[in-house]
Amino acid sequence: MKPLTYLDNAASTPMRKEVLEVMYDCMQHVYGNPSSLHEQGRKAKVVVEQARRSIARLMGVTPSEVFFTSGGTEAINTILSRCVADLSRRHFITSRLEHPAVLKCLELLTQEASIDIHYVDTDVKGHINLTHLDGLLSNHKDAVVVLMHANNEIGNLLPATAVSELCRGHDALFFSDTVQTIGKYEVLLPKLGIDFAAASAHKFHGPKGTGFMVVRSEHLFKAMLRGGGQERNMRAGTENVYGIAGMAKALEMAHEQMDADYRSIAGLKQTCINLLKENISGIQFNGDAEGNSLHTILNISLPGGVDPEMLLPALDIEGICVSTGSACSSGSIKRSAVLKALKAEPGRPSVRVSFSCFNTAEEINYFVEKITAICQSS
Ligand code: PLP
């Protein structure tokens, strides 16, 4: 059996041992409903509220601004639809490089609530054109700017402070999809000027199906799910107590180990870039791999000749897990919308590798060896 080389951490990450322990302990000993008034109920409530306090502290906001969700997609859908329903926003400025959870939700809102979407220009590397953003903001008052903090396919980082300054100058709200950056960087939302943020625990070694959104208190909207008083009347339904406890532990650990993890992961990414350049002639990288880019993501553009349909299965046979786009679109060989928007050459197959603190230099060597062999045999 080949050892597993897991390089798909932007899709999902393995859980940390300590997170599993917290969740297991919680499952065994904290089985009450947080809304119950007896001892077991109070115990569960304490777990949920301690997690909220811990997460709020790491985001630089108050606990009352943190709302637990089932993950990034729910947070994104809620924020966008409540901005329309409760905050009466009609103009949404976004980019064509956003996650489908943003783009599909906005498309639906154009039909349901007659909002207008305005797409900001991006350059060849996929960075936002701030001058164009400024122009769009001048023409559309009271807009919501929806731009992701780091792109999940190419890793580009957004200059969030520059964007929020433009937003402030035009009375616009700023929603950043922070799913790929929370747990990787210190994302202090007030410092960055972000009004709404979305997070997903399984991207930072926490459990799947658990996430949170941050809604700054001055833009608080109304209930997202009705039928109970949970989440201060915002999201009815019994809380995912184990998931929430695991997520808080995962985020605390991500912050404790952030500097060391950054150094080791950035080192792996650079090693991967160097080895690929040495071994595969004509290799390119989509996005801004060696510039303003997330250390955990590398999007490789292979020379023409490699069969895109064979690439993933060929790597899979070698025990290597990577992605050709976002996880939601893998499984079908549909060309990535992000690469299309970047006008990447259609004849060049692309592979997204994404690293975590659990990867090693040996794994990078192994991946480069196998992908080089695939290129040579094509
Ligand atoms: N936004 C980004 C940037 C993502 O990478 C993802 C997951 O791939 C999501 C949103 C959706 O998050 P979740 O899987 O928690 O629904």
JSON list of C-alpha atoms in Angstrom, two decimals, residues 22 25-26 29-55 63 68 231-232 239-246 248-249 252:
[
{"chain": "A", "resi": 22, "resn": "VAL", "atom": "CA", "xyz": [-12.28, 17.77, 23.40]},
{"chain": "A", "resi": 25, "resn": "ASP", "atom": "CA", "xyz": [-15.11, 14.31, 26.13]},
{"chain": "A", "resi": 26, "resn": "CYS", "atom": "CA", "xyz": [-17.98, 16.62, 25.34]},
{"chain": "A", "resi": 29, "resn": "HIS", "atom": "CA", "xyz": [-20.14, 14.17, 29.45]},
{"chain": "A", "resi": 30, "resn": "VAL", "atom": "CA", "xyz": [-22.08, 17.12, 28.02]},
{"chain": "A", "resi": 31, "resn": "TYR", "atom": "CA", "xyz": [-25.26, 15.66, 26.58]},
{"chain": "A", "resi": 32, "resn": "GLY", "atom": "CA", "xyz": [-27.82, 18.15, 27.86]},
{"chain": "A", "resi": 33, "resn": "ASN", "atom": "CA", "xyz": [-29.61, 20.66, 25.69]},
{"chain": "A", "resi": 34, "resn": "PRO", "atom": "CA", "xyz": [-28.09, 24.13, 26.18]},
{"chain": "A", "resi": 35, "resn": "SER", "atom": "CA", "xyz": [-31.62, 25.55, 26.49]},
{"chain": "A", "resi": 36, "resn": "SER", "atom": "CA", "xyz": [-32.49, 23.27, 29.43]},
{"chain": "A", "resi": 37, "resn": "LEU", "atom": "CA", "xyz": [-32.36, 24.87, 32.83]},
{"chain": "A", "resi": 38, "resn": "HIS", "atom": "CA", "xyz": [-31.07, 21.86, 34.80]},
{"chain": "A", "resi": 39, "resn": "GLU", "atom": "CA", "xyz": [-27.43, 21.03, 35.53]},
{"chain": "A", "resi": 40, "resn": "GLN", "atom": "CA", "xyz": [-26.73, 19.16, 32.25]},
{"chain": "A", "resi": 41, "resn": "GLY", "atom": "CA", "xyz": [-28.34, 21.91, 30.24]},
{"chain": "A", "resi": 42, "resn": "ARG", "atom": "CA", "xyz": [-26.34, 24.59, 32.03]},
{"chain": "A", "resi": 43, "resn": "LYS", "atom": "CA", "xyz": [-23.17, 22.59, 31.45]},
{"chain": "A", "resi": 44, "resn": "ALA", "atom": "CA", "xyz": [-23.84, 22.52, 27.68]},
{"chain": "A", "resi": 45, "resn": "LYS", "atom": "CA", "xyz": [-24.64, 26.23, 27.69]},
{"chain": "A", "resi": 46, "resn": "VAL", "atom": "CA", "xyz": [-21.31, 26.94, 29.36]},
{"chain": "A", "resi": 47, "resn": "VAL", "atom": "CA", "xyz": [-19.46, 24.98, 26.65]},
{"chain": "A", "resi": 48, "resn": "VAL", "atom": "CA", "xyz": [-21.20, 26.95, 23.89]},
{"chain": "A", "resi": 49, "resn": "GLU", "atom": "CA", "xyz": [-20.67, 30.34, 25.52]},
{"chain": "A", "resi": 50, "resn": "GLN", "atom": "CA", "xyz": [-17.03, 29.66, 26.41]},
{"chain": "A", "resi": 51, "resn": "ALA", "atom": "CA", "xyz": [-16.42, 28.73, 22.79]},
{"chain": "A", "resi": 52, "resn": "ARG", "atom": "CA", "xyz": [-18.09, 31.93, 21.65]},
{"chain": "A", "resi": 53, "resn": "ARG", "atom": "CA", "xyz": [-15.97, 34.05, 24.00]},
{"chain": "A", "resi": 54, "resn": "SER", "atom": "CA", "xyz": [-12.79, 32.36, 22.84]},
{"chain": "A", "resi": 55, "resn": "ILE", "atom": "CA", "xyz": [-13.60, 32.79, 19.14]},
{"chain": "A", "resi": 63, "resn": "PRO", "atom": "CA", "xyz": [-19.14, 37.52, 21.88]},
{"chain": "A", "resi": 68, "resn": "PHE", "atom": "CA", "xyz": [-22.60, 29.70, 15.10]},
{"chain": "A", "resi": 231, "resn": "GLU", "atom": "CA", "xyz": [-28.17, 32.35, 19.14]},
{"chain": "A", "resi": 232, "resn": "ARG", "atom": "CA", "xyz": [-29.96, 35.32, 20.70]},
{"chain": "A", "resi": 239, "resn": "GLU", "atom": "CA", "xyz": [-26.74, 24.07, 19.00]},
{"chain": "A", "resi": 240, "resn": "ASN", "atom": "CA", "xyz": [-24.10, 21.67, 17.65]},
{"chain": "A", "resi": 241, "resn": "VAL", "atom": "CA", "xyz": [-22.42, 21.59, 21.06]},
{"chain": "A", "resi": 242, "resn": "TYR", "atom": "CA", "xyz": [-19.64, 19.09, 20.22]},
{"chain": "A", "resi": 243, "resn": "GLY", "atom": "CA", "xyz": [-18.87, 20.77, 16.92]},
{"chain": "A", "resi": 244, "resn": "ILE", "atom": "CA", "xyz": [-18.74, 24.21, 18.52]},
{"chain": "A", "resi": 245, "resn": "ALA", "atom": "CA", "xyz": [-16.42, 22.95, 21.30]},
{"chain": "A", "resi": 246, "resn": "GLY", "atom": "CA", "xyz": [-14.16, 21.30, 18.71]},
{"chain": "A", "resi": 248, "resn": "ALA", "atom": "CA", "xyz": [-13.09, 26.65, 19.40]},
{"chain": "A", "resi": 249, "resn": "LYS", "atom": "CA", "xyz": [-10.28, 24.26, 20.37]},
{"chain": "A", "resi": 252, "resn": "GLU", "atom": "CA", "xyz": [-7.21, 28.29, 19.72]}
]
